[in-house]
Every structure is written in structure tokens, then in C-alpha cells.
Coordinates of N, CA and C in Angstrom, one line a residue:
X1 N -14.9 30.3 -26.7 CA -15.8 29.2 -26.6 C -15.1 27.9 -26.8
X2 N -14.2 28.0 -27.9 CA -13.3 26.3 -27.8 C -12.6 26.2 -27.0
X3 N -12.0 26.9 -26.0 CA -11.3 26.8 -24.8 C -12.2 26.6 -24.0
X4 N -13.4 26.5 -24.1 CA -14.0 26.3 -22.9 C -14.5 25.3 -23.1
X5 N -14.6 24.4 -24.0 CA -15.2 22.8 -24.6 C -13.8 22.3 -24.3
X6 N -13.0 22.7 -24.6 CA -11.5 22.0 -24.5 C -11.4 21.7 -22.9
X7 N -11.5 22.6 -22.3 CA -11.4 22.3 -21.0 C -12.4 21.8 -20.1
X8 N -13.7 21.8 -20.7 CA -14.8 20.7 -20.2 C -14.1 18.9 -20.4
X9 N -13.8 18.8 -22.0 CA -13.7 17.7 -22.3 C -11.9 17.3 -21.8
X10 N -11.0 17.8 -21.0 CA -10.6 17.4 -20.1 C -10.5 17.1 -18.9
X11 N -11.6 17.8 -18.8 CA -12.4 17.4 -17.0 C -12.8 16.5 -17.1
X12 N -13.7 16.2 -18.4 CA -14.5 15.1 -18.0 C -13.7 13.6 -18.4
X13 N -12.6 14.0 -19.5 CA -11.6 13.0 -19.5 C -10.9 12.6 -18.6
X14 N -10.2 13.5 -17.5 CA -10.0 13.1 -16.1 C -10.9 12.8 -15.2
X15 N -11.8 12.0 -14.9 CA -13.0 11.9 -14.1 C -13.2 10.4 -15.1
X16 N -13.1 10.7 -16.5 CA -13.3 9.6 -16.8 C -12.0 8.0 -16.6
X17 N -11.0 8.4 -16.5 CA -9.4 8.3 -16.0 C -9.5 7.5 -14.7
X18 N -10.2 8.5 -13.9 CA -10.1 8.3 -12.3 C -11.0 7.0 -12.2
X19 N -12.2 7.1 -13.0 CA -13.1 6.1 -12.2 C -13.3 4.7 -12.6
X20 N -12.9 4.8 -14.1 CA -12.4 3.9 -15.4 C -11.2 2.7 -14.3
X21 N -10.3 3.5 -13.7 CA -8.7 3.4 -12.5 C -9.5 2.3 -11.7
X22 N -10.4 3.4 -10.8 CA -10.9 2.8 -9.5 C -11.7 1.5 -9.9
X23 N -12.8 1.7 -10.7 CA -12.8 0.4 -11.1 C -12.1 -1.4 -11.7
X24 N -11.2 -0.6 -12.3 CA -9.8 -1.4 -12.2 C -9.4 -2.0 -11.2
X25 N -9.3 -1.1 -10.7 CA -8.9 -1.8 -9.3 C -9.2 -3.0 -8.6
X26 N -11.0 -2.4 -8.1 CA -12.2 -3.0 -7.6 C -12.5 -4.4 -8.2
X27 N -12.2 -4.3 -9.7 CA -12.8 -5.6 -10.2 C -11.5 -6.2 -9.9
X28 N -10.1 -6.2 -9.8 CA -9.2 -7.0 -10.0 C -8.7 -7.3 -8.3
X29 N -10.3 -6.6 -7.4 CA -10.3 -7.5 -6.0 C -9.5 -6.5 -4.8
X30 N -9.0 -5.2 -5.1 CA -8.5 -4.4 -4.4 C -8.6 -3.3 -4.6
X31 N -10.0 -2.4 -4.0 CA -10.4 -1.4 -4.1 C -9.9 -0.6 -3.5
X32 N -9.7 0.5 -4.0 CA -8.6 1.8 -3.3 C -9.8 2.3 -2.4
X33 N -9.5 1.9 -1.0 CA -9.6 2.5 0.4 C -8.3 3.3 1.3
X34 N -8.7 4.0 1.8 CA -7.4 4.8 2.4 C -7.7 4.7 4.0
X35 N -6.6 3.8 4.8 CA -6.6 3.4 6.1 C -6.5 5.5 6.8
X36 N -6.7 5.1 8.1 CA -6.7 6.2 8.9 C -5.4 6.7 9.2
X37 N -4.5 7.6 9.5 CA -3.3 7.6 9.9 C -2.6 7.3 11.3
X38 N -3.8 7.3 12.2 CA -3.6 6.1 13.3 C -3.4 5.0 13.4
X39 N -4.2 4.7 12.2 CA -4.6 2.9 12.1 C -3.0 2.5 11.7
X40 N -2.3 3.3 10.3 CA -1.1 3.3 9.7 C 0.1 2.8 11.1
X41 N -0.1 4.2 11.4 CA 1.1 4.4 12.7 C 1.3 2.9 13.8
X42 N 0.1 2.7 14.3 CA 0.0 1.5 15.0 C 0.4 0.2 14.3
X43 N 0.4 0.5 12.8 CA 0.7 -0.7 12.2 C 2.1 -1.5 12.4
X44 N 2.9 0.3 11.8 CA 4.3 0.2 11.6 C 5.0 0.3 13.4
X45 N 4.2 0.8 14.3 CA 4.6 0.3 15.4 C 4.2 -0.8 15.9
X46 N 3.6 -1.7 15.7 CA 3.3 -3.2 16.1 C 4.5 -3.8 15.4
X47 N 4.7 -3.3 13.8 CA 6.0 -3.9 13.2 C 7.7 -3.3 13.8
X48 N 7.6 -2.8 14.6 CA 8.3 -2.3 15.5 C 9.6 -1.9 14.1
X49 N 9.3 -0.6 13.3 CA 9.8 -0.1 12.4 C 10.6 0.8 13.2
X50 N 11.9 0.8 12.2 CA 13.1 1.5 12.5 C 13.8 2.3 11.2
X51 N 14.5 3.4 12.1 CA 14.8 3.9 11.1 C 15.8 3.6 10.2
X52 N 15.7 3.6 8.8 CA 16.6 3.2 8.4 C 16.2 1.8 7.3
X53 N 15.1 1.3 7.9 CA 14.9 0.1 7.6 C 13.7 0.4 6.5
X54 N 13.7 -1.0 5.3 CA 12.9 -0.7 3.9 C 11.6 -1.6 4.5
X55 N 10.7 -0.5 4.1 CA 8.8 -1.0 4.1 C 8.9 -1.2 2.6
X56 N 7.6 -2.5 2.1 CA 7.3 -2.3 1.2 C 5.7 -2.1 1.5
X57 N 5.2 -1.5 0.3 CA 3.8 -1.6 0.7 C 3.0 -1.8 -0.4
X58 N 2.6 -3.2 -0.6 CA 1.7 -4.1 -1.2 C -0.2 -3.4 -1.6
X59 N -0.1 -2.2 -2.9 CA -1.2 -1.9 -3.0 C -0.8 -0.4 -2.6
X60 N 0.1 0.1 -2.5 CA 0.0 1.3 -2.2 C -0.4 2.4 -1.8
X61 N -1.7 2.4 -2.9 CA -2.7 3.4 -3.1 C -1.9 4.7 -3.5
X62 N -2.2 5.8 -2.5 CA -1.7 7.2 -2.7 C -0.3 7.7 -1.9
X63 N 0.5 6.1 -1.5 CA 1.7 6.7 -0.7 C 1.5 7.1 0.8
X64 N 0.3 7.4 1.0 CA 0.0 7.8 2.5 C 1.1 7.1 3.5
X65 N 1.2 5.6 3.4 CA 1.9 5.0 4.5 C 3.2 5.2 4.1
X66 N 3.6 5.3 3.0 CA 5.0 5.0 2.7 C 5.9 6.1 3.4
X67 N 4.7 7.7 2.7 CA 5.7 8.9 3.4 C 5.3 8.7 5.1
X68 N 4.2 8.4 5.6 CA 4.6 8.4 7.1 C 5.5 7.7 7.2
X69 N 5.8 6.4 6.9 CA 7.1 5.7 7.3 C 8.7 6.1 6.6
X70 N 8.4 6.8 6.1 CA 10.1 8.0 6.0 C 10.3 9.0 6.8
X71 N 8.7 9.8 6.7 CA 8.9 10.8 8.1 C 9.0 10.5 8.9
X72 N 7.9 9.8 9.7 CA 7.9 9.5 10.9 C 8.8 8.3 11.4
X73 N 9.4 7.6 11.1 CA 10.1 6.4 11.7 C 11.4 6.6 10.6
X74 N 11.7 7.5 9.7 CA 13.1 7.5 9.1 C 13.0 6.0 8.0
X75 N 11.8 5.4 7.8 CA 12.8 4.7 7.0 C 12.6 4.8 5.4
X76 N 12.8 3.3 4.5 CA 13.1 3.7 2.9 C 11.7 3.1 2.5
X77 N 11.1 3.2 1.3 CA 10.0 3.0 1.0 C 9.7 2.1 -0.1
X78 N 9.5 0.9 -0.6 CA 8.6 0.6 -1.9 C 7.6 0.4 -2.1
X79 N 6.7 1.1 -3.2 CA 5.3 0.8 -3.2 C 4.8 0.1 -4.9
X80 N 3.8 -0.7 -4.7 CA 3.2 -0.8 -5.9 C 1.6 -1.1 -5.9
X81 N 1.3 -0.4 -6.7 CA 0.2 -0.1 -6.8 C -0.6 -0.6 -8.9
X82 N -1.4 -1.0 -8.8 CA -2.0 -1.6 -10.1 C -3.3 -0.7 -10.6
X83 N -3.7 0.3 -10.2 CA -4.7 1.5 -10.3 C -3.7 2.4 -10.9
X84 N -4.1 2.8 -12.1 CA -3.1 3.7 -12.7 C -3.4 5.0 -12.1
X85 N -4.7 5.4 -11.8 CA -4.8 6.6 -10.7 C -4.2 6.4 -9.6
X86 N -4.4 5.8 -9.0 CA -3.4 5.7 -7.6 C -2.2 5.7 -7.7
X87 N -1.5 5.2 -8.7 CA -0.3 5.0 -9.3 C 0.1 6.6 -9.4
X88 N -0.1 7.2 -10.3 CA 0.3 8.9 -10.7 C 0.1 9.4 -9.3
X89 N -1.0 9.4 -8.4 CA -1.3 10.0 -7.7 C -0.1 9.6 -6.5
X90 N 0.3 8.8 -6.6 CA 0.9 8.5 -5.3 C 2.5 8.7 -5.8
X91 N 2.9 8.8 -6.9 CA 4.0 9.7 -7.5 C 4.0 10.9 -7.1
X92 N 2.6 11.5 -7.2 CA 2.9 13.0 -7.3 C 2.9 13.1 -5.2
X93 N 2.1 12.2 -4.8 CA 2.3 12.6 -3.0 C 3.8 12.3 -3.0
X94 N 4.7 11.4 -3.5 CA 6.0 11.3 -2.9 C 6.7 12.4 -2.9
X95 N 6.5 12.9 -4.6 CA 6.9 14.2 -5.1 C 7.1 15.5 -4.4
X96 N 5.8 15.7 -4.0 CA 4.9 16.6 -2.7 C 5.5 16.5 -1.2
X97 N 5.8 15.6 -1.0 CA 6.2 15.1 0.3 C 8.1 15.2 0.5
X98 N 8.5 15.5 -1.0 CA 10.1 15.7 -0.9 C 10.3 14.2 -0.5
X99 N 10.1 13.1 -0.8 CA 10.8 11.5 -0.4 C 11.0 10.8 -1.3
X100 N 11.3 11.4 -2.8 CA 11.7 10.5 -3.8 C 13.0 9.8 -3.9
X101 N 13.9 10.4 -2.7 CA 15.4 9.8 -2.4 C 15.0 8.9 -1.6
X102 N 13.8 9.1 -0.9 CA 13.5 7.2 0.1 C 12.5 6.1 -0.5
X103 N 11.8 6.7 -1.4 CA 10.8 6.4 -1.7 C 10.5 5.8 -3.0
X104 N 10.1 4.5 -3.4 CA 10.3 4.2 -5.1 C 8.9 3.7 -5.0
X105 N 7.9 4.0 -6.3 CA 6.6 3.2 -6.6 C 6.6 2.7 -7.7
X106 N 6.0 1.7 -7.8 CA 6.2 0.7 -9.4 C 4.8 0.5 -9.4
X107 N 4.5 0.9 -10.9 CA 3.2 0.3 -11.4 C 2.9 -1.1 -11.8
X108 N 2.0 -1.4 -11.6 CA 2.1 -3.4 -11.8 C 1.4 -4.0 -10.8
X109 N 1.1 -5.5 -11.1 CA 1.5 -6.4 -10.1 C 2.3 -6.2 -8.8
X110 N 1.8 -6.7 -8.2 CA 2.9 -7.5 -7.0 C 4.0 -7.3 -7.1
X111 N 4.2 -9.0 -8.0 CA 5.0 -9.7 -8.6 C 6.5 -8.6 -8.8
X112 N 5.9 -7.3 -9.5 CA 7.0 -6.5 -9.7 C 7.9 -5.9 -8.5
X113 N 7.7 -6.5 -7.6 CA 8.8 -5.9 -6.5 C 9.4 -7.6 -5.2
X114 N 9.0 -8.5 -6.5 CA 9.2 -9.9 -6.1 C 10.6 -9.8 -5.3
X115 N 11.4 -9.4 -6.0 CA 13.0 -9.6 -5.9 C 13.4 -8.4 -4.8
X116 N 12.7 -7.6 -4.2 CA 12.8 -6.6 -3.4 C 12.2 -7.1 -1.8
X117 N 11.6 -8.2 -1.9 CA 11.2 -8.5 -1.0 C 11.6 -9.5 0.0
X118 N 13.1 -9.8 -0.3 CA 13.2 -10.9 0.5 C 14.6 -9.6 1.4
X119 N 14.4 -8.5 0.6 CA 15.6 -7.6 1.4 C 14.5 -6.7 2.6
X120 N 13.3 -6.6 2.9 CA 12.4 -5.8 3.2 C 12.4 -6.5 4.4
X121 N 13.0 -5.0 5.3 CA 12.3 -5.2 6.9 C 11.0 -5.4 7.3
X122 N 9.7 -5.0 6.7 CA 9.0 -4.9 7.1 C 8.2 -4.8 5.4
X123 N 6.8 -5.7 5.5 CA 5.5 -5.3 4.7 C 4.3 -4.8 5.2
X124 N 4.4 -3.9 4.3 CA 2.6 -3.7 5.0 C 1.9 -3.5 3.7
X125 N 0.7 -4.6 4.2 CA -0.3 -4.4 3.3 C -2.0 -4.2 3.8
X126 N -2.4 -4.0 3.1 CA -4.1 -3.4 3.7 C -4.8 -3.9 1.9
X127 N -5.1 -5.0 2.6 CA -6.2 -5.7 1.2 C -6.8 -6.4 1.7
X128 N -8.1 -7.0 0.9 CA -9.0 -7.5 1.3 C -8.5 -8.8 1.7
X129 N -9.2 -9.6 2.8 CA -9.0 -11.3 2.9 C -8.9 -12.1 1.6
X130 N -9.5 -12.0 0.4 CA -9.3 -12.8 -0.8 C -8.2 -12.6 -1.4
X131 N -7.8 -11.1 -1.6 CA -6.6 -11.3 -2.0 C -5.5 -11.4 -1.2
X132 N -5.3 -11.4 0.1 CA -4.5 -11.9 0.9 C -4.1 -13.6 0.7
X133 N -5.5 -13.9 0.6 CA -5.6 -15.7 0.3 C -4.2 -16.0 -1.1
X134 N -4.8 -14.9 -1.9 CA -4.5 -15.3 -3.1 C -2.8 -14.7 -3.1
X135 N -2.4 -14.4 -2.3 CA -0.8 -13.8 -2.3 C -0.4 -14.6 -1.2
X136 N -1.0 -15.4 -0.2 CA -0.1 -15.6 0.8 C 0.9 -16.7 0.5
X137 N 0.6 -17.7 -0.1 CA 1.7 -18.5 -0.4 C 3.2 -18.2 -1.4
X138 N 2.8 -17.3 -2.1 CA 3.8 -16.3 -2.7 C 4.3 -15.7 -1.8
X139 N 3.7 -14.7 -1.3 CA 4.4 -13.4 0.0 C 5.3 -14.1 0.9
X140 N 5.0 -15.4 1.5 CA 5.4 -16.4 2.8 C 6.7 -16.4 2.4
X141 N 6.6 -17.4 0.7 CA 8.2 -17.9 0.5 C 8.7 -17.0 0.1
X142 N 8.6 -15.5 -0.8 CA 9.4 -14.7 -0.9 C 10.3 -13.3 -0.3
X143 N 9.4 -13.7 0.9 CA 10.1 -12.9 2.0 C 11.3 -13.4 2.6
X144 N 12.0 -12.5 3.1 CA 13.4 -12.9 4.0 C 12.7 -13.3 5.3
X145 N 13.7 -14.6 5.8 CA 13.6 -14.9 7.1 C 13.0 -13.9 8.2
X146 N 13.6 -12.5 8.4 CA 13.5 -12.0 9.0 C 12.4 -10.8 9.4
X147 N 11.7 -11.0 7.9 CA 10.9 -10.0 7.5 C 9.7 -10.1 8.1
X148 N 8.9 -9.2 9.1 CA 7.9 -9.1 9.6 C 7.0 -8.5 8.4
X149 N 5.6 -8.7 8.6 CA 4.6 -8.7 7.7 C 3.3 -8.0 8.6
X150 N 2.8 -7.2 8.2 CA 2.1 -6.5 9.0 C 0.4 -5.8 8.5
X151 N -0.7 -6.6 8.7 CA -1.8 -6.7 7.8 C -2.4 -5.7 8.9
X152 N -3.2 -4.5 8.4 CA -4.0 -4.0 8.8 C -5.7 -4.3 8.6
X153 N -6.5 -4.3 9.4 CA -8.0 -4.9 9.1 C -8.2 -6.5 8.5
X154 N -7.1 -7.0 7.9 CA -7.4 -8.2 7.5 C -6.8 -9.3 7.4
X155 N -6.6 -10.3 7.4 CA -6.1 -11.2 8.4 C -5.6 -12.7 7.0
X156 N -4.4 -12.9 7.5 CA -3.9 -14.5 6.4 C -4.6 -15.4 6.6
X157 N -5.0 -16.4 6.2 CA -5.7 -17.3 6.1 C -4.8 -18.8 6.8
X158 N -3.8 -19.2 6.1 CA -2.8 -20.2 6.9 C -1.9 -19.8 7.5
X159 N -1.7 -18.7 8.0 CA -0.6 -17.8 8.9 C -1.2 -17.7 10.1
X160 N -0.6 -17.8 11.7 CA -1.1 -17.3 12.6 C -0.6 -15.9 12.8
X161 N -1.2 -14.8 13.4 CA -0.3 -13.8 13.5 C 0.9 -14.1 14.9
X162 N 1.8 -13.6 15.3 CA 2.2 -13.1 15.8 C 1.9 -12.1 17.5
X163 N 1.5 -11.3 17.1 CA 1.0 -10.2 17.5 C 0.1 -9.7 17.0
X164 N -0.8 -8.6 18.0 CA -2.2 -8.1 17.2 C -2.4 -7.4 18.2
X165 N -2.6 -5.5 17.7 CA -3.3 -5.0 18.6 C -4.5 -4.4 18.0
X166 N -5.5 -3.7 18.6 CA -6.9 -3.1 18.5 C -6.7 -1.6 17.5
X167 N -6.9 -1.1 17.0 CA -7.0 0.2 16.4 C -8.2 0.6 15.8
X168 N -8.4 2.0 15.3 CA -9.4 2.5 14.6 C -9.4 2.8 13.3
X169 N -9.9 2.4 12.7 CA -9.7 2.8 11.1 C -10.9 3.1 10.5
X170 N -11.3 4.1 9.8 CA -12.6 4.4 9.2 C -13.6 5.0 9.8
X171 N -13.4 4.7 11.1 CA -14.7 5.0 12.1 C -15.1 3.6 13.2
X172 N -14.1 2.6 13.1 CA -14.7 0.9 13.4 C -13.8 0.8 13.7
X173 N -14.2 -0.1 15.0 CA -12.4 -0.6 15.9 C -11.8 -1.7 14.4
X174 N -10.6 -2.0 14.6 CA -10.4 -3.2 13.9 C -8.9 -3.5 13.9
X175 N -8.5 -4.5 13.6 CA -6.9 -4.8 13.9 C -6.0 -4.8 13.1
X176 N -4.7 -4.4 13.5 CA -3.5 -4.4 12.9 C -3.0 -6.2 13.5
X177 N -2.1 -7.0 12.8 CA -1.6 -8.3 13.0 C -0.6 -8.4 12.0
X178 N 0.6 -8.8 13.3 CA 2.2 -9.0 12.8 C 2.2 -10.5 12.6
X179 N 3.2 -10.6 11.0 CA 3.4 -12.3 11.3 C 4.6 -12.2 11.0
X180 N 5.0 -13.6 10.7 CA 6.9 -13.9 10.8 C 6.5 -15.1 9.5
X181 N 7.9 -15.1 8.8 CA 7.9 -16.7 8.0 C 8.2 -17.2 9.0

């Protein structure tokens, strides 16, 4: 019988973990949504990704994009994510996925992969318009010259894109858009 209270009351401690996380998230303006793996793929191909070359991915969630972009296009990965569930979780998908030699995730802010971003071929991020607002003038100057930037569903505010094609994500057409500093 106490193994069986024991093990309720870590069920329900994890559930309480998870949603305690997701709300975290949500109030601090970036709710863990998980893009389609179409919508992904189109992204990193509009960013015309190569192998070899480092994605960062702003919000990571659960790693989804990061291992497609080691598998599928060969290249290196950073993620950060601020949901401490997403966070473990997307540890344990690298883990799972065998890409912890491509693949690095940091818990935190942004900010914590500041100095990694001016070396990054390519970003991809998938966050709402407000917090795009609220990172673009940060993102712009701390990026390298060269670094393409690659927003799925949602769009910079003082940036024009680049490029833009159509995709599906969720069930709803909606766009991927490349910019440049």
C-alpha cells in the first residue's frame, strides 16, 4: 500500500512539474507548441542548410528541429529552451536520437547562447510575433554578417524578409521567412 501512494504521489508530482513548466513558459510569452516536421524541413530548406553548418534554435522546445537538422541535412545543433520540462525533455530526445556529439541545449534565456550566435549559420526560431518584437533588435546585432535567420509562422517586425515560402503547419497553411542582417 505505501508503494502504491509513493508512486501516485510521483505521478502526480510529475504532471505537477510538467504543467507548473508549461505554464512558465506561456506566461513568460512562449508557449511550447510543436511545429509540423514539414513545416521544420521547408524552414531549414528556405535557409538553404548545409551540412556541416551550426543551427541555433531560439526556444527549442523538445529538440524536434535540432535532430532533423543533424539527421537530415548533417549539421551541428544549439538549443535553448526556458521551460524546464522542455528543457529535460529535449535532453533526453538528443540523448534518444544519438546527437549529443552535434547537439548542445542550454537551459535559460536567450541571452545564454549570446556569444554563439554571431558563429551560427543559420537560426531558427518559431515564437510568437511579441516575442520576436522583443528579441529583434538583440538577434539583428548579435548575429554574424552572414547568418540567415529563419522564422516559421511568424514574422519580424522591422526586418523585411528575404525570402518566404507557403507551408503547413498544424493543420493551416502558414509561412516560413528568411532574413539577412
Amino acid at each position: 500500500m505505501i508503494l502504491i501512494n509513493i508512486l501516485i504521489i510521483l505521478v502526480l508530482a510529475g504532471v505537477l512539474f510538467w504543467e507548473a513548466s508549461l505554464l512558465f513558459a506561456s506566461v513568460l510569452g512562449a508557449p511550447t507548441v510543436y511545429a509540423d516536421d514539414g513545416a521544420v524541413a521547408d524552414a531549414f530548406e528556405l535557409a538553404g542548410l548545409k551540412q556541416g553548418e551550426l543551427v541555433i534554435d531560439l526556444g527549442c522546445g523538445n529538440a524536434k528541429a535540432l535532430i532533423m537538422a543533424a539527421r537530415r541535412f548533417g549539421a551541428r545543433g544549439i538549443g535553448v529552451e526556458r521551460s524546464p520540462y522542455a528543457y529535460l525533455l529535449s535532453k533526453l530526445n538528443v540523448r534518444r536520437a544519438h546527437q549529443t556529439k552535434k547537439i548542445k541545449i542550454y537551459f535559460g534565456d536567450f541571452k545564454k547562447v549570446q556569444s554563439e550566435l554571431n558563429k551560427a549559420d543559420v537560426v531558427y526560431v518559431y515564437l510568437l510575433n511579441q516575442v520576436l518584437v522583443s528579441i529583434e533588435a538583440w538577434l539583428f546585432e548579435a548575429v554574424g554578417a552572414k547568418t540567415r535567420i529563419v522564422s516559421l509562422a511568424f514574422e519580424f517586425k522591422y526586418h523585411q524578409s528575404k525570402k518566404s515560402k507557403g507551408t503547413i503547419s498544424l493543420g493551416r497553411q502558414t509561412m516560413v521567412r528568411l532574413y539577412s542582417k
